[in-house]
């Protein structure tokens, strides 16, 4: 599916829903309160990333439980076009620095919910790549920078645990193909350069199931 067409569709739905939501809020408060204390700026994010940042659509990243510094860096990188995202660009254009800090803090505080791995659980090739890398190909262990459980190391190394395999795959491929270049010291580009599509798919499936 064309991601941009999908995004346009979601945005349309959100605008209609946004009117309904704000109307309902003036009529009666404290009803169907999924997440409490949601900043106003976060309403537009829900259409793609889910109300609590645990997106249900595999091509939209989960942002719940991610380190706030990393989330803020991505928003700024996208705004400055250092990370190219046609889908996010129009959205971040409307955000100032303070909005970005508020949003990053809000989504970082939401509990992350993993998605079960399809076939790369314990003992799998995906686990092997994550924990020990691919020594023959010179691929280092993902765990060495992203932590043994994929929880990341703030501020520079993002949490990966529980992220959609589909999104992980597209990002690693984007680093490999030099389409995403916002990694300090080319750290991810060097890792991804030596990986095949099969390696990436296996490790992405393992990552999705990490808690
Ligand atoms: C129309 C769908 C859509 C909306 C609405 C949206 N996003 Fe995104 N977001 C995406 C997509 C898709 C990506 C992945 C980058 C890409 O493929 O372009 C992304 C990426 C991100 C990232 C980087 C995540 C990572 O792990 O690197 C952050 C942070 C983010 N969005 C925050 C937000 C915030 C905050 C809002 C609300 C102000 C928002 N997004 C609204 C679709 C959306
Ligand atoms: C040398 C350290 C290092 C190693 C090893 C490493 N990464 Fe990364 N990774 C990073 C850094 C730094 C970033 C953040 C880039 C940025 O600032 O946007 C990152 C970002 C990512 C992202 C993007 C996350 C998001 O939410 O968009 C994915 C996916 C990823 N790494 C997967 C992997 C996988 C899979 C492996 C193992 C094959 C791996 N990484 C090994 C340093 C590393």
GROMACS .gro file of C-alpha atoms and ligand atoms in nm:
model
  297
    1UNK     CA    1   0.000   0.000   0.000
    2UNK     CA    2   0.112   0.355  -0.070
    3UNK     CA    3   0.211   0.491   0.271
    4UNK     CA    4   0.132   0.849   0.180
    5UNK     CA    5  -0.220   0.764   0.062
    6UNK     CA    6  -0.277   0.574   0.384
    7UNK     CA    7  -0.148   0.869   0.587
    8UNK     CA    8  -0.376   1.110   0.405
    9UNK     CA    9  -0.669   0.881   0.480
   10UNK     CA   10  -0.582   0.862   0.850
   11UNK     CA   11  -0.540   1.238   0.871
   12UNK     CA   12  -0.886   1.283   0.718
   13UNK     CA   13  -1.040   1.044   0.967
   14UNK     CA   14  -0.856   1.215   1.252
   15UNK     CA   15  -0.985   1.557   1.156
   16UNK     CA   16  -1.343   1.433   1.161
   17UNK     CA   17  -1.284   1.240   1.485
   18UNK     CA   18  -1.108   1.542   1.638
   19UNK     CA   19  -1.422   1.751   1.600
   20UNK     CA   20  -1.630   1.476   1.761
   21UNK     CA   21  -1.386   1.430   2.049
   22UNK     CA   22  -1.361   1.797   2.143
   23UNK     CA   23  -1.738   1.824   2.123
   24UNK     CA   24  -1.787   1.524   2.351
   25UNK     CA   25  -1.541   1.665   2.601
   26UNK     CA   26  -1.742   1.979   2.659
   27UNK     CA   27  -2.060   1.776   2.710
   28UNK     CA   28  -1.934   1.529   2.964
   29UNK     CA   29  -1.588   1.479   3.099
   30UNK     CA   30  -1.426   1.164   3.242
   31UNK     CA   31  -1.581   0.924   2.992
   32UNK     CA   32  -1.390   0.668   2.782
   33UNK     CA   33  -1.064   0.809   2.913
   34UNK     CA   34  -0.813   0.567   2.759
   35UNK     CA   35  -0.499   0.754   2.860
   36UNK     CA   36  -0.512   1.027   3.120
   37UNK     CA   37  -0.343   1.368   3.101
   38UNK     CA   38  -0.299   1.356   2.725
   39UNK     CA   39  -0.146   1.682   2.602
   40UNK     CA   40  -0.355   1.850   2.333
   41UNK     CA   41  -0.069   1.820   2.082
   42UNK     CA   42  -0.080   1.438   2.114
   43UNK     CA   43  -0.429   1.396   1.970
   44UNK     CA   44  -0.310   1.407   1.611
   45UNK     CA   45  -0.043   1.142   1.681
   46UNK     CA   46  -0.300   0.887   1.796
   47UNK     CA   47  -0.431   0.820   1.445
   48UNK     CA   48  -0.106   0.652   1.347
   49UNK     CA   49   0.085   0.580   1.669
   50UNK     CA   50  -0.217   0.479   1.883
   51UNK     CA   51  -0.364   0.678   2.175
   52UNK     CA   52  -0.093   0.551   2.410
   53UNK     CA   53   0.190   0.531   2.152
   54UNK     CA   54   0.150   0.155   2.099
   55UNK     CA   55   0.066   0.167   1.730
   56UNK     CA   56  -0.139  -0.126   1.603
   57UNK     CA   57  -0.033  -0.076   1.240
   58UNK     CA   58   0.299  -0.252   1.165
   59UNK     CA   59   0.439   0.026   0.945
   60UNK     CA   60   0.387   0.292   1.213
   61UNK     CA   61   0.646   0.273   1.491
   62UNK     CA   62   0.549   0.222   1.851
   63UNK     CA   63   0.674   0.524   2.043
   64UNK     CA   64   0.546   0.423   2.391
   65UNK     CA   65   0.821   0.361   2.645
   66UNK     CA   66   1.092   0.497   2.414
   67UNK     CA   67   1.357   0.720   2.573
   68UNK     CA   68   1.238   1.082   2.567
   69UNK     CA   69   1.577   1.209   2.441
   70UNK     CA   70   1.560   0.976   2.140
   71UNK     CA   71   1.199   1.074   2.058
   72UNK     CA   72   1.286   1.442   2.077
   73UNK     CA   73   1.593   1.391   1.858
   74UNK     CA   74   1.383   1.219   1.590
   75UNK     CA   75   1.121   1.495   1.589
   76UNK     CA   76   1.394   1.758   1.550
   77UNK     CA   77   1.580   1.554   1.287
   78UNK     CA   78   1.260   1.515   1.085
   79UNK     CA   79   1.178   1.886   1.119
   80UNK     CA   80   1.529   1.975   0.995
   81UNK     CA   81   1.503   1.711   0.721
   82UNK     CA   82   1.811   1.534   0.860
   83UNK     CA   83   1.582   1.231   0.875
   84UNK     CA   84   1.356   1.224   0.572
   85UNK     CA   85   0.994   1.133   0.647
   86UNK     CA   86   0.732   1.260   0.403
   87UNK     CA   87   0.461   1.131   0.636
   88UNK     CA   88   0.587   1.306   0.952
   89UNK     CA   89   0.726   1.622   0.791
   90UNK     CA   90   0.396   1.810   0.766
   91UNK     CA   91   0.313   1.719   1.125
   92UNK     CA   92   0.642   1.830   1.285
   93UNK     CA   93   0.631   2.154   1.087
   94UNK     CA   94   0.349   2.265   1.320
   95UNK     CA   95   0.542   2.179   1.640
   96UNK     CA   96   0.779   2.410   1.828
   97UNK     CA   97   1.059   2.297   2.061
   98UNK     CA   98   0.836   2.303   2.366
   99UNK     CA   99   0.568   2.090   2.193
  100UNK     CA  100   0.834   1.836   2.103
  101UNK     CA  101   0.957   1.813   2.462
  102UNK     CA  102   0.600   1.771   2.589
  103UNK     CA  103   0.521   1.501   2.332
  104UNK     CA  104   0.848   1.313   2.385
  105UNK     CA  105   0.796   1.313   2.762
  106UNK     CA  106   0.433   1.203   2.729
  107UNK     CA  107   0.494   0.907   2.498
  108UNK     CA  108   0.807   0.798   2.687
  109UNK     CA  109   0.593   0.763   3.000
  110UNK     CA  110   0.340   0.526   2.839
  111UNK     CA  111   0.399   0.153   2.900
  112UNK     CA  112   0.529  -0.029   2.590
  113UNK     CA  113   0.336  -0.334   2.472
  114UNK     CA  114   0.524  -0.597   2.269
  115UNK     CA  115   0.390  -0.801   1.977
  116UNK     CA  116   0.468  -1.176   1.981
  117UNK     CA  117   0.744  -1.297   1.745
  118UNK     CA  118   0.620  -1.507   1.454
  119UNK     CA  119   0.901  -1.765   1.456
  120UNK     CA  120   1.212  -1.606   1.612
  121UNK     CA  121   1.178  -1.681   1.981
  122UNK     CA  122   1.449  -1.826   2.207
  123UNK     CA  123   1.700  -2.045   2.021
  124UNK     CA  124   1.626  -1.881   1.684
  125UNK     CA  125   1.856  -1.728   1.427
  126UNK     CA  126   1.703  -1.389   1.510
  127UNK     CA  127   1.806  -1.426   1.874
  128UNK     CA  128   2.156  -1.527   1.769
  129UNK     CA  129   2.204  -1.219   1.552
  130UNK     CA  130   2.069  -0.991   1.822
  131UNK     CA  131   2.275  -1.134   2.106
  132UNK     CA  132   2.602  -1.226   1.932
  133UNK     CA  133   2.591  -1.065   1.586
  134UNK     CA  134   2.714  -1.239   1.269
  135UNK     CA  135   3.088  -1.277   1.339
  136UNK     CA  136   3.168  -1.414   0.992
  137UNK     CA  137   3.015  -1.109   0.823
  138UNK     CA  138   3.147  -0.857   1.073
  139UNK     CA  139   2.802  -0.768   1.210
  140UNK     CA  140   2.824  -0.674   1.579
  141UNK     CA  141   2.564  -0.784   1.835
  142UNK     CA  142   2.265  -0.551   1.843
  143UNK     CA  143   2.265  -0.610   2.219
  144UNK     CA  144   2.601  -0.434   2.253
  145UNK     CA  145   2.439  -0.099   2.175
  146UNK     CA  146   2.066  -0.161   2.230
  147UNK     CA  147   2.095  -0.368   2.551
  148UNK     CA  148   2.050  -0.741   2.613
  149UNK     CA  149   1.671  -0.707   2.628
  150UNK     CA  150   1.652  -0.438   2.362
  151UNK     CA  151   1.570  -0.176   2.625
  152UNK     CA  152   1.824   0.065   2.478
  153UNK     CA  153   2.076   0.285   2.655
  154UNK     CA  154   1.961   0.646   2.702
  155UNK     CA  155   2.014   0.895   2.562
  156UNK     CA  156   2.171   0.782   2.233
  157UNK     CA  157   2.071   0.419   2.183
  158UNK     CA  158   1.698   0.368   2.130
  159UNK     CA  159   1.482   0.101   2.284
  160UNK     CA  160   1.397  -0.165   2.023
  161UNK     CA  161   1.209  -0.416   2.243
  162UNK     CA  162   0.857  -0.486   2.121
  163UNK     CA  163   0.886  -0.270   1.808
  164UNK     CA  164   0.693  -0.390   1.501
  165UNK     CA  165   0.912  -0.617   1.286
  166UNK     CA  166   0.784  -0.439   0.975
  167UNK     CA  167   0.908  -0.100   1.098
  168UNK     CA  168   1.242  -0.239   1.224
  169UNK     CA  169   1.297  -0.398   0.883
  170UNK     CA  170   1.228  -0.078   0.689
  171UNK     CA  171   1.460   0.124   0.916
  172UNK     CA  172   1.753  -0.118   0.900
  173UNK     CA  173   1.712  -0.134   0.522
  174UNK     CA  174   1.695   0.246   0.507
  175UNK     CA  175   2.025   0.270   0.697
  176UNK     CA  176   2.176   0.005   0.469
  177UNK     CA  177   2.059   0.185   0.155
  178UNK     CA  178   2.181   0.523   0.284
  179UNK     CA  179   1.827   0.661   0.295
  180UNK     CA  180   1.834   0.719   0.671
  181UNK     CA  181   2.150   0.900   0.774
  182UNK     CA  182   2.077   1.051   1.116
  183UNK     CA  183   2.283   0.796   1.314
  184UNK     CA  184   2.578   0.953   1.494
  185UNK     CA  185   2.916   0.833   1.361
  186UNK     CA  186   2.734   0.619   1.099
  187UNK     CA  187   2.688   0.354   1.368
  188UNK     CA  188   2.377   0.194   1.218
  189UNK     CA  189   2.484   0.236   0.858
  190UNK     CA  190   2.799   0.035   0.928
  191UNK     CA  191   2.600  -0.241   1.102
  192UNK     CA  192   2.330  -0.258   0.834
  193UNK     CA  193   2.573  -0.252   0.541
  194UNK     CA  194   2.673  -0.612   0.607
  195UNK     CA  195   2.326  -0.757   0.657
  196UNK     CA  196   2.114  -0.950   0.406
  197UNK     CA  197   1.735  -0.913   0.388
  198UNK     CA  198   1.702  -1.256   0.553
  199UNK     CA  199   1.926  -1.150   0.845
  200UNK     CA  200   1.723  -0.833   0.891
  201UNK     CA  201   1.388  -1.017   0.879
  202UNK     CA  202   1.501  -1.272   1.139
  203UNK     CA  203   1.637  -1.020   1.388
  204UNK     CA  204   1.335  -0.791   1.337
  205UNK     CA  205   1.099  -1.077   1.423
  206UNK     CA  206   1.300  -1.150   1.741
  207UNK     CA  207   1.299  -0.780   1.841
  208UNK     CA  208   0.920  -0.759   1.806
  209UNK     CA  209   0.878  -1.020   2.079
  210UNK     CA  210   1.127  -0.869   2.327
  211UNK     CA  211   0.970  -0.728   2.642
  212LIG     C1  212  -0.014   0.994   0.933
  212LIG     C2  213   0.050   0.905   1.027
  212LIG     C3  214   0.134   0.967   1.138
  212LIG     C4  215   0.096   1.065   1.229
  212LIG     C5  216  -0.038   1.135   1.239
  212LIG     C6  217   0.209   1.083   1.318
  212LIG     N1  218   0.312   1.000   1.282
  212LIG    FE1  219   0.492   0.984   1.372
  212LIG     N2  220   0.553   0.850   1.231
  212LIG     C7  221   0.478   0.803   1.126
  212LIG     C8  222   0.560   0.717   1.042
  212LIG     C9  223   0.516   0.643   0.917
  212LIG    C10  224   0.688   0.714   1.102
  212LIG    C11  225   0.812   0.639   1.055
  212LIG    C12  226   0.897   0.725   0.966
  212LIG    C13  227   0.855   0.711   0.823
  212LIG     O1  228   0.842   0.599   0.774
  212LIG     O2  229   0.830   0.814   0.758
  212LIG    C14  230   0.680   0.799   1.221
  212LIG    C15  231   0.786   0.821   1.306
  212LIG    C16  232   0.778   0.891   1.424
  212LIG    C17  233   0.884   0.904   1.520
  212LIG    C18  234   1.019   0.835   1.513
  212LIG    C19  235   1.004   0.701   1.583
  212LIG    C20  236   1.128   0.620   1.593
  212LIG     O3  237   1.122   0.513   1.654
  212LIG     O4  238   1.232   0.660   1.539
  212LIG    C21  239   0.838   0.981   1.622
  212LIG    C22  240   0.913   1.021   1.748
  212LIG    C23  241   0.703   1.019   1.589
  212LIG     N3  242   0.668   0.964   1.468
  212LIG    C24  243   0.623   1.098   1.669
  212LIG    C25  244   0.499   1.146   1.630
  212LIG    C26  245   0.424   1.244   1.706
  212LIG    C27  246   0.469   1.302   1.839
  212LIG    C28  247   0.309   1.268   1.637
  212LIG    C29  248   0.200   1.367   1.670
  212LIG    C30  249   0.242   1.505   1.685
  212LIG    C31  250   0.312   1.183   1.517
  212LIG     N4  251   0.429   1.112   1.517
  212LIG    C32  252   0.212   1.173   1.423
  212LIG    C33  253   0.345   0.833   1.103
  212LIG    C34  254   0.271   0.928   1.172
  213LIG     C1  255   2.747   0.049   1.744
  213LIG     C2  256   2.619   0.063   1.809
  213LIG     C3  257   2.500  -0.003   1.743
  213LIG     C4  258   2.484  -0.136   1.709
  213LIG     C5  259   2.586  -0.248   1.723
  213LIG     C6  260   2.349  -0.149   1.658
  213LIG     N1  261   2.284  -0.028   1.662
  213LIG    FE1  262   2.095   0.009   1.600
  213LIG     N2  263   2.115   0.206   1.646
  213LIG     C7  264   2.229   0.264   1.698
  213LIG     C8  265   2.206   0.406   1.716
  213LIG     C9  266   2.304   0.506   1.772
  213LIG    C10  267   2.074   0.433   1.672
  213LIG    C11  268   1.999   0.567   1.675
  213LIG    C12  269   2.015   0.647   1.548
  213LIG    C13  270   1.949   0.783   1.564
  213LIG     O1  271   1.996   0.862   1.643
  213LIG     O2  272   1.848   0.807   1.496
  213LIG    C14  273   2.021   0.305   1.627
  213LIG    C15  274   1.894   0.288   1.573
  213LIG    C16  275   1.840   0.167   1.534
  213LIG    C17  276   1.708   0.149   1.479
  213LIG    C18  277   1.605   0.256   1.456
  213LIG    C19  278   1.510   0.260   1.575
  213LIG    C20  279   1.388   0.342   1.552
  213LIG     O3  280   1.303   0.345   1.643
  213LIG     O4  281   1.370   0.400   1.445
  213LIG    C21  282   1.692   0.015   1.455
  213LIG    C22  283   1.568  -0.054   1.400
  213LIG    C23  284   1.815  -0.051   1.492
  213LIG     N3  285   1.903   0.044   1.540
  213LIG    C24  286   1.837  -0.188   1.482
  213LIG    C25  287   1.958  -0.251   1.511
  213LIG    C26  288   1.982  -0.392   1.489
  213LIG    C27  289   1.880  -0.490   1.436
  213LIG    C28  290   2.112  -0.415   1.527
  213LIG    C29  291   2.189  -0.545   1.519
  213LIG    C30  292   2.194  -0.611   1.389
  213LIG    C31  293   2.168  -0.287   1.570
  213LIG     N4  294   2.070  -0.192   1.561
  213LIG    C32  295   2.296  -0.269   1.614
  213LIG    C33  296   2.346   0.200   1.730
  213LIG    C34  297   2.372   0.065   1.712
   0.00000   0.00000   0.00000
